[in-house]
Amino acid sequence: KQVYTAEGSYRARAAVVATGSKPKRLGIPGESKLQGKGVYYCATCDAPLLRTMERRRVAVIGGGDTAAHTALALLPHSESVTVITRGAELAAGHMLVKRLRETPSVRVLTQRMVKGILGDQRAERILVEKALTGERETYPVEAVFVGIGQIPVTDFLDGALSLDERGFIVTDNLLRTSVPGVFAAGDVRVTPLRQIVTAAADGALAAHVAVQYLDRWEQWSVGHS
């Protein structure tokens, strides 16, 4: 295998791809400025920060499964959760939507687009535009969680490995990819859970399986030398 990087190229008989993924961003005013200061992308990671706030009003941006899971994960830590989606209805799975609709502290705002996140040192308000009328309104918040999905860092593969429809690397249960001797670990692969603990476990398994692959290759090469 030959791997090309900005620092040079490397040759190896086995390789582990662990380039991760990055959250999709809204690309609106205030998002970058207030990232980590009330704007977050991972409820599992950052929801406990809400417990340090006097008020705990949270907005979740998105209408699919990611947003629904984010909103549900925030419930134990928040005072109220407002889910804002540009669609006419939430696009999440039926049971997720049902749970959100049945939770008194959750409010769902449809056909609205978030146009900005306002605040000097921290997120304080969000600017929302109604899709049908263009009318704008602001809502006070202490935190904004963006839940519109993840983007895998796989562009550099250029078709070398099999990917799913979203661009994540397809592996088997031993983290083997479509190319023998190439393995994938962590958020870059198709997986139901993307957290540090699962990525670390993937790394351990990928390293173990890669060593087994190298041992088998060495035994084969000795037998055919």
mmCIF file of N, CA and C in Angstrom, residues 62-64 67-69 71-72 75 81-112:
data_model
loop_
_atom_site.group_PDB
_atom_site.id
_atom_site.type_symbol
_atom_site.label_atom_id
_atom_site.label_comp_id
_atom_site.label_asym_id
_atom_site.label_seq_id
_atom_site.Cartn_x
_atom_site.Cartn_y
_atom_site.Cartn_z
ATOM 1 N N GLY A 62 -32.346 21.338 13.057
ATOM 2 C CA GLY A 62 -32.403 20.151 12.212
ATOM 3 C C GLY A 62 -33.718 19.421 12.399
ATOM 4 N N GLY A 63 -34.047 18.564 11.447
ATOM 5 C CA GLY A 63 -35.317 17.870 11.534
ATOM 6 C C GLY A 63 -35.244 16.372 11.347
ATOM 7 N N GLY A 64 -34.046 15.831 11.168
ATOM 8 C CA GLY A 64 -33.890 14.396 10.945
ATOM 9 C C GLY A 64 -33.550 13.627 12.205
ATOM 10 N N ALA A 67 -31.015 15.310 14.685
ATOM 11 C CA ALA A 67 -31.619 16.352 15.522
ATOM 12 C C ALA A 67 -32.502 15.754 16.601
ATOM 13 N N ALA A 68 -33.279 14.725 16.251
ATOM 14 C CA ALA A 68 -34.164 14.104 17.231
ATOM 15 C C ALA A 68 -33.373 13.443 18.351
ATOM 16 N N HIS A 69 -32.338 12.694 17.983
ATOM 17 C CA HIS A 69 -31.497 12.071 19.008
ATOM 18 C C HIS A 69 -30.822 13.142 19.872
ATOM 19 N N ALA A 71 -31.964 16.183 20.570
ATOM 20 C CA ALA A 71 -32.974 16.764 21.468
ATOM 21 C C ALA A 71 -33.275 15.838 22.636
ATOM 22 N N LEU A 72 -33.405 14.551 22.373
ATOM 23 C CA LEU A 72 -33.703 13.600 23.447
ATOM 24 C C LEU A 72 -32.538 13.481 24.424
ATOM 25 N N LEU A 75 -32.587 16.373 27.051
ATOM 26 C CA LEU A 75 -33.694 16.514 27.991
ATOM 27 C C LEU A 75 -33.278 16.453 29.467
ATOM 28 N N VAL A 81 -36.376 22.481 25.371
ATOM 29 C CA VAL A 81 -35.702 22.225 24.110
ATOM 30 C C VAL A 81 -36.632 22.638 22.976
ATOM 31 N N THR A 82 -36.144 23.492 22.092
ATOM 32 C CA THR A 82 -36.891 23.904 20.913
ATOM 33 C C THR A 82 -36.209 23.350 19.675
ATOM 34 N N VAL A 83 -36.904 22.491 18.942
ATOM 35 C CA VAL A 83 -36.373 21.902 17.717
ATOM 36 C C VAL A 83 -36.868 22.741 16.543
ATOM 37 N N ILE A 84 -35.952 23.200 15.720
ATOM 38 C CA ILE A 84 -36.292 24.077 14.605
ATOM 39 C C ILE A 84 -35.903 23.404 13.301
ATOM 40 N N THR A 85 -36.873 23.225 12.417
ATOM 41 C CA THR A 85 -36.614 22.578 11.132
ATOM 42 C C THR A 85 -37.225 23.384 9.999
ATOM 43 N N ARG A 86 -36.578 23.363 8.859
ATOM 44 C CA ARG A 86 -37.094 24.091 7.699
ATOM 45 C C ARG A 86 -38.190 23.312 6.997
ATOM 46 N N GLY A 87 -38.350 22.021 7.319
ATOM 47 C CA GLY A 87 -39.376 21.196 6.692
ATOM 48 C C GLY A 87 -40.758 21.445 7.272
ATOM 49 N N ALA A 88 -41.784 20.951 6.571
ATOM 50 C CA ALA A 88 -43.147 21.082 7.058
ATOM 51 C C ALA A 88 -43.402 20.149 8.238
ATOM 52 N N GLU A 89 -42.623 19.088 8.337
ATOM 53 C CA GLU A 89 -42.706 18.128 9.438
ATOM 54 C C GLU A 89 -41.305 17.651 9.763
ATOM 55 N N LEU A 90 -41.150 17.061 10.942
ATOM 56 C CA LEU A 90 -39.876 16.430 11.270
ATOM 57 C C LEU A 90 -39.671 15.219 10.370
ATOM 58 N N ALA A 91 -38.442 15.033 9.921
ATOM 59 C CA ALA A 91 -38.132 13.921 9.020
ATOM 60 C C ALA A 91 -37.556 12.724 9.762
ATOM 61 N N ALA A 92 -37.502 12.792 11.085
ATOM 62 C CA ALA A 92 -36.938 11.702 11.889
ATOM 63 C C ALA A 92 -37.882 10.509 11.893
ATOM 64 N N GLY A 93 -37.407 9.386 12.421
ATOM 65 C CA GLY A 93 -38.216 8.181 12.524
ATOM 66 C C GLY A 93 -39.463 8.395 13.372
ATOM 67 N N HIS A 94 -40.465 7.583 13.089
ATOM 68 C CA HIS A 94 -41.782 7.761 13.736
ATOM 69 C C HIS A 94 -41.696 7.759 15.258
ATOM 70 N N MET A 95 -40.977 6.789 15.824
ATOM 71 C CA MET A 95 -40.917 6.687 17.282
ATOM 72 C C MET A 95 -40.160 7.866 17.891
ATOM 73 N N LEU A 96 -39.135 8.363 17.204
ATOM 74 C CA LEU A 96 -38.412 9.525 17.706
ATOM 75 C C LEU A 96 -39.311 10.751 17.726
ATOM 76 N N VAL A 97 -40.060 10.950 16.642
ATOM 77 C CA VAL A 97 -40.981 12.088 16.578
ATOM 78 C C VAL A 97 -42.053 11.963 17.655
ATOM 79 N N LYS A 98 -42.559 10.763 17.849
ATOM 80 C CA LYS A 98 -43.592 10.532 18.862
ATOM 81 C C LYS A 98 -43.082 10.917 20.253
ATOM 82 N N ARG A 99 -41.856 10.497 20.565
ATOM 83 C CA ARG A 99 -41.295 10.825 21.880
ATOM 84 C C ARG A 99 -41.129 12.332 22.053
ATOM 85 N N LEU A 100 -40.686 13.005 20.999
ATOM 86 C CA LEU A 100 -40.524 14.458 21.075
ATOM 87 C C LEU A 100 -41.873 15.141 21.274
ATOM 88 N N ARG A 101 -42.866 14.725 20.501
ATOM 89 C CA ARG A 101 -44.184 15.349 20.566
ATOM 90 C C ARG A 101 -44.854 15.127 21.920
ATOM 91 N N GLU A 102 -44.527 14.030 22.573
ATOM 92 C CA GLU A 102 -45.163 13.696 23.848
ATOM 93 C C GLU A 102 -44.421 14.262 25.055
ATOM 94 N N THR A 103 -43.302 14.942 24.826
ATOM 95 C CA THR A 103 -42.513 15.499 25.928
ATOM 96 C C THR A 103 -42.887 16.963 26.133
ATOM 97 N N PRO A 104 -43.437 17.328 27.291
ATOM 98 C CA PRO A 104 -43.925 18.697 27.512
ATOM 99 C C PRO A 104 -42.855 19.778 27.358
ATOM 100 N N SER A 105 -41.612 19.455 27.680
ATOM 101 C CA SER A 105 -40.563 20.477 27.629
ATOM 102 C C SER A 105 -39.965 20.657 26.237
ATOM 103 N N VAL A 106 -40.491 19.929 25.245
ATOM 104 C CA VAL A 106 -40.001 20.034 23.875
ATOM 105 C C VAL A 106 -41.015 20.794 23.015
ATOM 106 N N ARG A 107 -40.523 21.771 22.280
ATOM 107 C CA ARG A 107 -41.346 22.513 21.325
ATOM 108 C C ARG A 107 -40.740 22.318 19.942
ATOM 109 N N VAL A 108 -41.585 22.071 18.954
ATOM 110 C CA VAL A 108 -41.119 21.867 17.585
ATOM 111 C C VAL A 108 -41.637 23.009 16.718
ATOM 112 N N LEU A 109 -40.712 23.713 16.069
ATOM 113 C CA LEU A 109 -41.058 24.794 15.159
ATOM 114 C C LEU A 109 -40.711 24.353 13.741
ATOM 115 N N THR A 110 -41.699 24.253 12.874
ATOM 116 C CA THR A 110 -41.484 23.804 11.504
ATOM 117 C C THR A 110 -41.499 24.982 10.536
ATOM 118 N N GLN A 111 -41.005 24.721 9.334
ATOM 119 C CA GLN A 111 -40.971 25.706 8.243
ATOM 120 C C GLN A 111 -40.326 27.016 8.694
ATOM 121 N N ARG A 112 -39.202 26.852 9.388
ATOM 122 C CA ARG A 112 -38.433 28.003 9.853
ATOM 123 C C ARG A 112 -36.954 27.780 9.568
#
